[in-house]
Tab-separated table of C-alpha atoms in Angstrom:
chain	number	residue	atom	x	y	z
A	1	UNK	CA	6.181	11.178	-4.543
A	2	UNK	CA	8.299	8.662	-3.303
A	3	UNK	CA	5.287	6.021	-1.756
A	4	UNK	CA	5.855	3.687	0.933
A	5	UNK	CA	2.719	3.474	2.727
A	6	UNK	CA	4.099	2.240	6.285
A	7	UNK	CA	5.499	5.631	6.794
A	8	UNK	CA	2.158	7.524	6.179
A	9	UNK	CA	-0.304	5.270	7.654
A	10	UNK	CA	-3.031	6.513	9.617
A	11	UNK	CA	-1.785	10.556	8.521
A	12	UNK	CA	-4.568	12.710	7.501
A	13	UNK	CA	-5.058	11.356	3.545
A	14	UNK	CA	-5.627	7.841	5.047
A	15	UNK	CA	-8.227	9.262	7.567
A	16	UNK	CA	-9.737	10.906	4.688
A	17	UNK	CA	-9.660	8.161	2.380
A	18	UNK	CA	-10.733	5.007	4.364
A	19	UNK	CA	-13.310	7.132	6.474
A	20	UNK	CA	-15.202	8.010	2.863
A	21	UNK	CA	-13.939	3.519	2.484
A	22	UNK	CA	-15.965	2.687	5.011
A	23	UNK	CA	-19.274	4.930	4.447
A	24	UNK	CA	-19.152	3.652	0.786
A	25	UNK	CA	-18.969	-0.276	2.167
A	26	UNK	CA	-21.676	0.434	4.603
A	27	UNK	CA	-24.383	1.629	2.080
A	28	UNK	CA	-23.160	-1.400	-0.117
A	29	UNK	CA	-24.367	-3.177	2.589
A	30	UNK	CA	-28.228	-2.320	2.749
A	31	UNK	CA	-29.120	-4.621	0.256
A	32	UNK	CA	-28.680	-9.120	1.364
A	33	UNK	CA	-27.727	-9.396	-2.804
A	34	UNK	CA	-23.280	-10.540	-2.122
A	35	UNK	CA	-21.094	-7.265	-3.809
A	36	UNK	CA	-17.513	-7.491	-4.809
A	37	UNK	CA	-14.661	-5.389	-3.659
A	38	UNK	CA	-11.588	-5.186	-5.358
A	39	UNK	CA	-8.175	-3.040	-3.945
A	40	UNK	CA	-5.835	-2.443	-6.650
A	41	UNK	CA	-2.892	-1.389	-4.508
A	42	UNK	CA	-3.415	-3.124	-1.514
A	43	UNK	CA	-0.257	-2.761	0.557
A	44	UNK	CA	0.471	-5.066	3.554
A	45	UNK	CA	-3.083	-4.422	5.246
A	46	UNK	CA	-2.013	-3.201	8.401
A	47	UNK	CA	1.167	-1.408	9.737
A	48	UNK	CA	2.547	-1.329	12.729
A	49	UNK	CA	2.581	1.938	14.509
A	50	UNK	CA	5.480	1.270	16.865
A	51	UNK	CA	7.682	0.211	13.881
A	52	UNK	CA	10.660	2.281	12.146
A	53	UNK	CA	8.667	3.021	9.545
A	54	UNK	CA	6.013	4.757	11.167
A	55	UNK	CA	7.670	6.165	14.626
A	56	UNK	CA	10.470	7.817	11.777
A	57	UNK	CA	7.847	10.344	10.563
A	58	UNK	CA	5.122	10.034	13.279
A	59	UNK	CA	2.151	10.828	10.631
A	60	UNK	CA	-0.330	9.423	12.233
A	61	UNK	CA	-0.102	11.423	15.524
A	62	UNK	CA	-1.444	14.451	13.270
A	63	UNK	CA	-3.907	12.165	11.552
A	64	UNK	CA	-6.014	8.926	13.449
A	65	UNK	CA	-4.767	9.929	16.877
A	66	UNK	CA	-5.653	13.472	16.816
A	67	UNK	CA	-9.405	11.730	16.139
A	68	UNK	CA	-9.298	9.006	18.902
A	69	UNK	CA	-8.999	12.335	21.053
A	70	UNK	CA	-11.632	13.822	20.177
A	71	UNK	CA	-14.777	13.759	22.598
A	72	UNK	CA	-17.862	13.700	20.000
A	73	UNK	CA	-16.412	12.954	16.500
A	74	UNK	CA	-18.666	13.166	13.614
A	75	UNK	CA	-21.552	10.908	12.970
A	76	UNK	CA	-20.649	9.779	9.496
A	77	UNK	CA	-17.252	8.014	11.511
A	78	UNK	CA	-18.343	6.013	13.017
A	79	UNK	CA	-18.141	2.766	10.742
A	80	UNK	CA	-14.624	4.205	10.282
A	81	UNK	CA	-13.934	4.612	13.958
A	82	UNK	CA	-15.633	1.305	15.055
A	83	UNK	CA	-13.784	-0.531	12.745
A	84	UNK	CA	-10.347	1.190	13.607
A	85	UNK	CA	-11.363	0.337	17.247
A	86	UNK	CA	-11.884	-3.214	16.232
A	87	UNK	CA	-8.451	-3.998	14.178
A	88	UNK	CA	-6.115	-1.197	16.011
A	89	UNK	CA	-6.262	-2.253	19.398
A	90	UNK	CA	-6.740	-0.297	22.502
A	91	UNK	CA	-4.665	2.687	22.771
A	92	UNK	CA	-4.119	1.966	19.251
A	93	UNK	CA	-1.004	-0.171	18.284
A	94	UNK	CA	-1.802	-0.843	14.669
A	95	UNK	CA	-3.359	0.884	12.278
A	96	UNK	CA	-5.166	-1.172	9.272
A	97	UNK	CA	-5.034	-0.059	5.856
A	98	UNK	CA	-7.761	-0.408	3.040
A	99	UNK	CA	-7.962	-4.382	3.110
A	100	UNK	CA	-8.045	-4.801	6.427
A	101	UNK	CA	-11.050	-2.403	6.820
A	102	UNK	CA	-12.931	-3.607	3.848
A	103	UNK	CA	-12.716	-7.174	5.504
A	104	UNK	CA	-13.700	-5.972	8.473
A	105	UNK	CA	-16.758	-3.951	7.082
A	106	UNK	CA	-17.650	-7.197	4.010
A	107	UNK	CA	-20.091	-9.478	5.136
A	108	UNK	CA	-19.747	-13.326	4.742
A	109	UNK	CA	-21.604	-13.514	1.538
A	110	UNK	CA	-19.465	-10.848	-0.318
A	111	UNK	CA	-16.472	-11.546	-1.974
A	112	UNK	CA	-13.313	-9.483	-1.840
A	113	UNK	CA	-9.941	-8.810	-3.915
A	114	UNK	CA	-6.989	-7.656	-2.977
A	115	UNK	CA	-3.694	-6.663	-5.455
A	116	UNK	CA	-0.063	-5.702	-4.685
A	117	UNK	CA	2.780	-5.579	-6.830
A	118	UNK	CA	5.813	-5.292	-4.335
A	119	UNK	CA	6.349	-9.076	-3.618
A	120	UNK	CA	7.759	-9.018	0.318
A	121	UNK	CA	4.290	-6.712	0.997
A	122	UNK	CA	2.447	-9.010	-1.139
A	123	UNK	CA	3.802	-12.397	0.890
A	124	UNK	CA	2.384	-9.832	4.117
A	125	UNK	CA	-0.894	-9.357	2.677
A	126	UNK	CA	-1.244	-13.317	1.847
A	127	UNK	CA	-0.035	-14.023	5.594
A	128	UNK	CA	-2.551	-11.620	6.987
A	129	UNK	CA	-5.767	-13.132	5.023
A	130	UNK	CA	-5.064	-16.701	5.264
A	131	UNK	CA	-8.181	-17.737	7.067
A	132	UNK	CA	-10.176	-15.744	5.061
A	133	UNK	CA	-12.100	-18.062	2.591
A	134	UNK	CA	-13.933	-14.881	1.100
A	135	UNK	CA	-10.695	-12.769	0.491
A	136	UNK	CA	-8.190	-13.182	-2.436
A	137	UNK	CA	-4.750	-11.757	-3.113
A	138	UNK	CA	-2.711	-11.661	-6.354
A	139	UNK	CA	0.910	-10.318	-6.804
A	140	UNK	CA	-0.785	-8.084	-9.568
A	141	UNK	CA	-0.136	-5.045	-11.000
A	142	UNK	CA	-3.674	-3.359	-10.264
A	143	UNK	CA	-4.381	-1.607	-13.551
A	144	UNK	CA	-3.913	-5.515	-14.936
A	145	UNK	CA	-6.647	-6.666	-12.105
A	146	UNK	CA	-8.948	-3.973	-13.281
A	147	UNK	CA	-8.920	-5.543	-16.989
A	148	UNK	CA	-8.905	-9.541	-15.539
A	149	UNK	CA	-11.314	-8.757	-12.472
A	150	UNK	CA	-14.417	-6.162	-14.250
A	151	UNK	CA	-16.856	-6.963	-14.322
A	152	UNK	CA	-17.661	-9.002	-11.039
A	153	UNK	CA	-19.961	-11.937	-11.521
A	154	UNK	CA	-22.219	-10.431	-8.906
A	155	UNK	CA	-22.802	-6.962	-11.167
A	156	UNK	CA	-22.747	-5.140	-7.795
A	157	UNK	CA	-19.304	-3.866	-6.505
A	158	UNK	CA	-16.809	-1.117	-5.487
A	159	UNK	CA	-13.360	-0.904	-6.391
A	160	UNK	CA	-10.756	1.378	-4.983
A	161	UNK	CA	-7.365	2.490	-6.766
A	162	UNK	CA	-4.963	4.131	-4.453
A	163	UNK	CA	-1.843	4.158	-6.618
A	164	UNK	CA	1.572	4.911	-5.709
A	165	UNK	CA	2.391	8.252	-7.477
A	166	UNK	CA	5.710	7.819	-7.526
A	167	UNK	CA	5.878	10.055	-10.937
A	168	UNK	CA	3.931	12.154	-12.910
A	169	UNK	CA	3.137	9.471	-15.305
A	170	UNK	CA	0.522	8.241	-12.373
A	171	UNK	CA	-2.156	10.671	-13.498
A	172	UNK	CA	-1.985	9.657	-17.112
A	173	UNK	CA	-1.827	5.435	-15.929
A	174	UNK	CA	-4.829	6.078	-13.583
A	175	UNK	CA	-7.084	7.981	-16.190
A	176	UNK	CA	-6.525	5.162	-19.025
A	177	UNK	CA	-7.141	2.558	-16.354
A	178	UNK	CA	-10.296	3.942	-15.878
A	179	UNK	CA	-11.741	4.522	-18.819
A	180	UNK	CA	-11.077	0.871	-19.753
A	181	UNK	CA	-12.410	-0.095	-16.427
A	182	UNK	CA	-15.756	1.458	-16.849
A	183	UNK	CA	-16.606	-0.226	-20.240
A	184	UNK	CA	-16.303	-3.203	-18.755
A	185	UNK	CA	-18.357	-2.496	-15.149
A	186	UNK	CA	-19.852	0.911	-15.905
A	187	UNK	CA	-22.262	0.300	-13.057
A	188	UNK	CA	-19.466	0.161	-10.433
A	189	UNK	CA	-18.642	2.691	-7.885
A	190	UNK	CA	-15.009	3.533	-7.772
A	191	UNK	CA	-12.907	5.478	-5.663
A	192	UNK	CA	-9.798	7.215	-7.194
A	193	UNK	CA	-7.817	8.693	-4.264
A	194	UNK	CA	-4.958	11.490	-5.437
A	195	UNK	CA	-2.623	13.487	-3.707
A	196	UNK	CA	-3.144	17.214	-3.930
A	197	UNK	CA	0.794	18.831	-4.235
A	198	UNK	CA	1.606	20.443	-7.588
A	199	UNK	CA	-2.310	21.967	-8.761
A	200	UNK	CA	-0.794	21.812	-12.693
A	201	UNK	CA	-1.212	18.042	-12.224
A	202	UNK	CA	-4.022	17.206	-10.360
A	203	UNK	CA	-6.295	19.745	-11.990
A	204	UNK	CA	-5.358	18.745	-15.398
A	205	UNK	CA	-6.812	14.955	-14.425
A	206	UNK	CA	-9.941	16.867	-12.690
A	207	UNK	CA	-10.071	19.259	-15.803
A	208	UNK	CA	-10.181	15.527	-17.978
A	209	UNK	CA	-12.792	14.178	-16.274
A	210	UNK	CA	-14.802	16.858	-16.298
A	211	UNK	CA	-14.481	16.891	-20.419
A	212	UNK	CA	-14.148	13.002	-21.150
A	213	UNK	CA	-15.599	11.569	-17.796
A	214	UNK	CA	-18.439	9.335	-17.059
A	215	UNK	CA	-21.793	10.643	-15.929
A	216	UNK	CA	-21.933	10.538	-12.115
A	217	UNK	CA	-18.086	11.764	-11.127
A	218	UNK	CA	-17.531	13.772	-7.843
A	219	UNK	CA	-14.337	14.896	-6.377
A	220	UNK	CA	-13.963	15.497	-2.750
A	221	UNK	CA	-10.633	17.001	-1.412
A	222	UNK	CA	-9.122	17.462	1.731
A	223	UNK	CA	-7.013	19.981	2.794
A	224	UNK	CA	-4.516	20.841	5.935
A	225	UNK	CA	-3.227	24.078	4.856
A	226	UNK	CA	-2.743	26.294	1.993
A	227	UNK	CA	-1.304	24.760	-1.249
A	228	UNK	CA	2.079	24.479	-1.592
A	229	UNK	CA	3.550	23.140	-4.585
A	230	UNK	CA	7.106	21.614	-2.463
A	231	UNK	CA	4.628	18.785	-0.403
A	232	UNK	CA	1.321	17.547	-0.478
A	233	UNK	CA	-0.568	19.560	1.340
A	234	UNK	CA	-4.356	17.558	0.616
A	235	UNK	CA	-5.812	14.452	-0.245
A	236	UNK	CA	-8.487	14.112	-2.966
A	237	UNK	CA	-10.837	11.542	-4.032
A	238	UNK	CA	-12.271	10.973	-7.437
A	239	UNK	CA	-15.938	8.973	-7.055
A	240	UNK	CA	-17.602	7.518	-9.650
A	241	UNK	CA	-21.026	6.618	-9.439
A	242	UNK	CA	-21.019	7.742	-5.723
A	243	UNK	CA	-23.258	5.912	-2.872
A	244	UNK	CA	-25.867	8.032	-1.563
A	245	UNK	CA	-24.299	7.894	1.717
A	246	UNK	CA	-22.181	10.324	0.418
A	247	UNK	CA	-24.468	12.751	-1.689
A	248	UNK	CA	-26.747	12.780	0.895
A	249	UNK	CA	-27.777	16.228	1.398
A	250	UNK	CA	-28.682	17.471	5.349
A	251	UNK	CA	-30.445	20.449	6.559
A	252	UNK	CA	-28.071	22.730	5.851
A	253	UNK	CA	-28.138	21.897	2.527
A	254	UNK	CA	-24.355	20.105	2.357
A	255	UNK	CA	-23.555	16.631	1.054
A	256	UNK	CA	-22.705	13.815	4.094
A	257	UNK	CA	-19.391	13.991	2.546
A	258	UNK	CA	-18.580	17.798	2.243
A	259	UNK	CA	-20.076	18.180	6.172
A	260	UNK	CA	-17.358	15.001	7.251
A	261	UNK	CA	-14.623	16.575	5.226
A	262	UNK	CA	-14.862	19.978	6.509
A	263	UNK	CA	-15.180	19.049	9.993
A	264	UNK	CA	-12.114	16.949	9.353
A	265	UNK	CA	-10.419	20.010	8.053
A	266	UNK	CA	-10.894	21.569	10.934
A	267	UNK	CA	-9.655	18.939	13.228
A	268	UNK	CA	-6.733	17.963	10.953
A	269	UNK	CA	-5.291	21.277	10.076
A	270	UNK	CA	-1.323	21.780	10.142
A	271	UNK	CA	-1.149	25.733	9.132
A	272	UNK	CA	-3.677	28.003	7.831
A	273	UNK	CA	-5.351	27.836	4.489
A	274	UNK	CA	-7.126	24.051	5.742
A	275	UNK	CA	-10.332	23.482	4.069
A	276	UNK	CA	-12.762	20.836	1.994
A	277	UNK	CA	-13.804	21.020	-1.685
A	278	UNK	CA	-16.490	19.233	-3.220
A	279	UNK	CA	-16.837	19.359	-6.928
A	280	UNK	CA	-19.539	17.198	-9.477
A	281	UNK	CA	-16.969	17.082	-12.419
A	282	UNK	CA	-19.948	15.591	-14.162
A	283	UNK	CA	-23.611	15.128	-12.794
């Protein structure tokens, strides 16, 4: 994949991914003791939606704006949705990434990391945080954060690692980062997100975890039509020592997360073959 994220914000992955963000923050946030949250590949924090970038491939019509048009939207969005309603603007102008939304959804006690590589996006991120005592940012590679950051002095946190996948190699960089990461904060919740294109790939690093992983690993995927190996065609997400506000089980028996993904597949699908997976790798 060749990863710029101002040309994909708001699509259907970063509904997927910031809506399971934001339900993950939220159950953080029943107990007063301060957590840490740390972004390893931050991005700029929020995109404009009226920019080149994003008006070139217009992802985020099929994505966040087919949900702001939608009459009753799940229940489990709406720290997602009252947060993009917040930060977006009204009709929505802007649509903030995963900083933006953790800082939104932190609370002045808890203290907050964010790392990006790309310097100009970096110098954005800074700009955008500025009067934000609790927030940090570092022109950091994030597998390097996740060795100088873990483990957080307050022993309670959640860390997100939304790489680039701009090759192959990603798979292999995100699987050694996080087996390093967890014998330093084992404790942690973590959300891997992963783009679902070529099966060969992403399975094998599902098929890993489920052999070598830590206790406690789930993978939830989303998906807008039926595989095809020549795009990405779903969005997946690797959780590690998963909030129950996402294993919660309802009366018919599904997880919170499984019920929110599946309703999203409906909502969100581009052809036929859209669905949601849910999968303890290890339980």
């Amino acid at each position: 994949m060749n990863y710029r994220h101002a040309y994909h914000a708001g699509n259907f992955a970063d509904v997927m991914k910031h809506a399971l963000l934001a339900l993950a923050v939220e159950h953080m946030k029943k107990k007063d003791k301060p957590f840490f949250l740390l972004d390893t590949h931050a991005g700029t924090g929020m995109t404009d939606l009226s920019g080149v970038e994003a008006q070139k491939t217009g992802e985020y019509l099929q994505g966040i704006a087919r949900l702001l048009a939608t009459d009753t939207p799940h229940p489990a969005l709406t720290p997602y949705l009252d947060a993009i309603g917040a930060l977006g603007g009204d009709p929505l102008t802007q649509y903030p990434g995963s900083p933006a939304l953790m800082a939104h959804l932190a609370r002045p006690q808890d203290r907050l990391a964010f790392c990006e590589l790309h310097p100009e996006d970096t110098q954005t991120l800074r700009a955008y945080f500025r009067r934000d005592a609790r927030v940090k940012t570092f022109e950091m590679d994030g597998y390097t954060a996740l060795r100088a950051m873990l483990p957080p002095k307050e022993r309670r946190g959640l860390v997100l690692i939304d790489p680039p996948f701009e090759d192959r190699s990603e798979f292999a960089a995100l699987t050694r980062a996080l087996d390093d990461a967890l014998r330093r904060f084992a404790t942690g919740t973590f959300l891997l997100w992963y783009p679902v294109k070529d099966p060969s790939v992403s399975g094998a690093f599902l098929e890993h975890l489920a052999e070598h992983g830590p206790a406690r690993t789930l993978t939830l995927e989303l998906h807008i039509m039926a595989t095809n190996p020549t795009r990405m065609t779903g969005s997946g997400m690797v959780v590690v020592n998963p909030p129950f506000a996402l294993t919660e089980q309802g009366p018919d028996g599904k997880s919170a997360a499984l019920s929110l993904l599946e309703w999203l597949a409906a909502r969100l699908a581009q052809a036929p073959g859209a669905r949601a997976r849910e999968e303890w790798l290890r339980e």
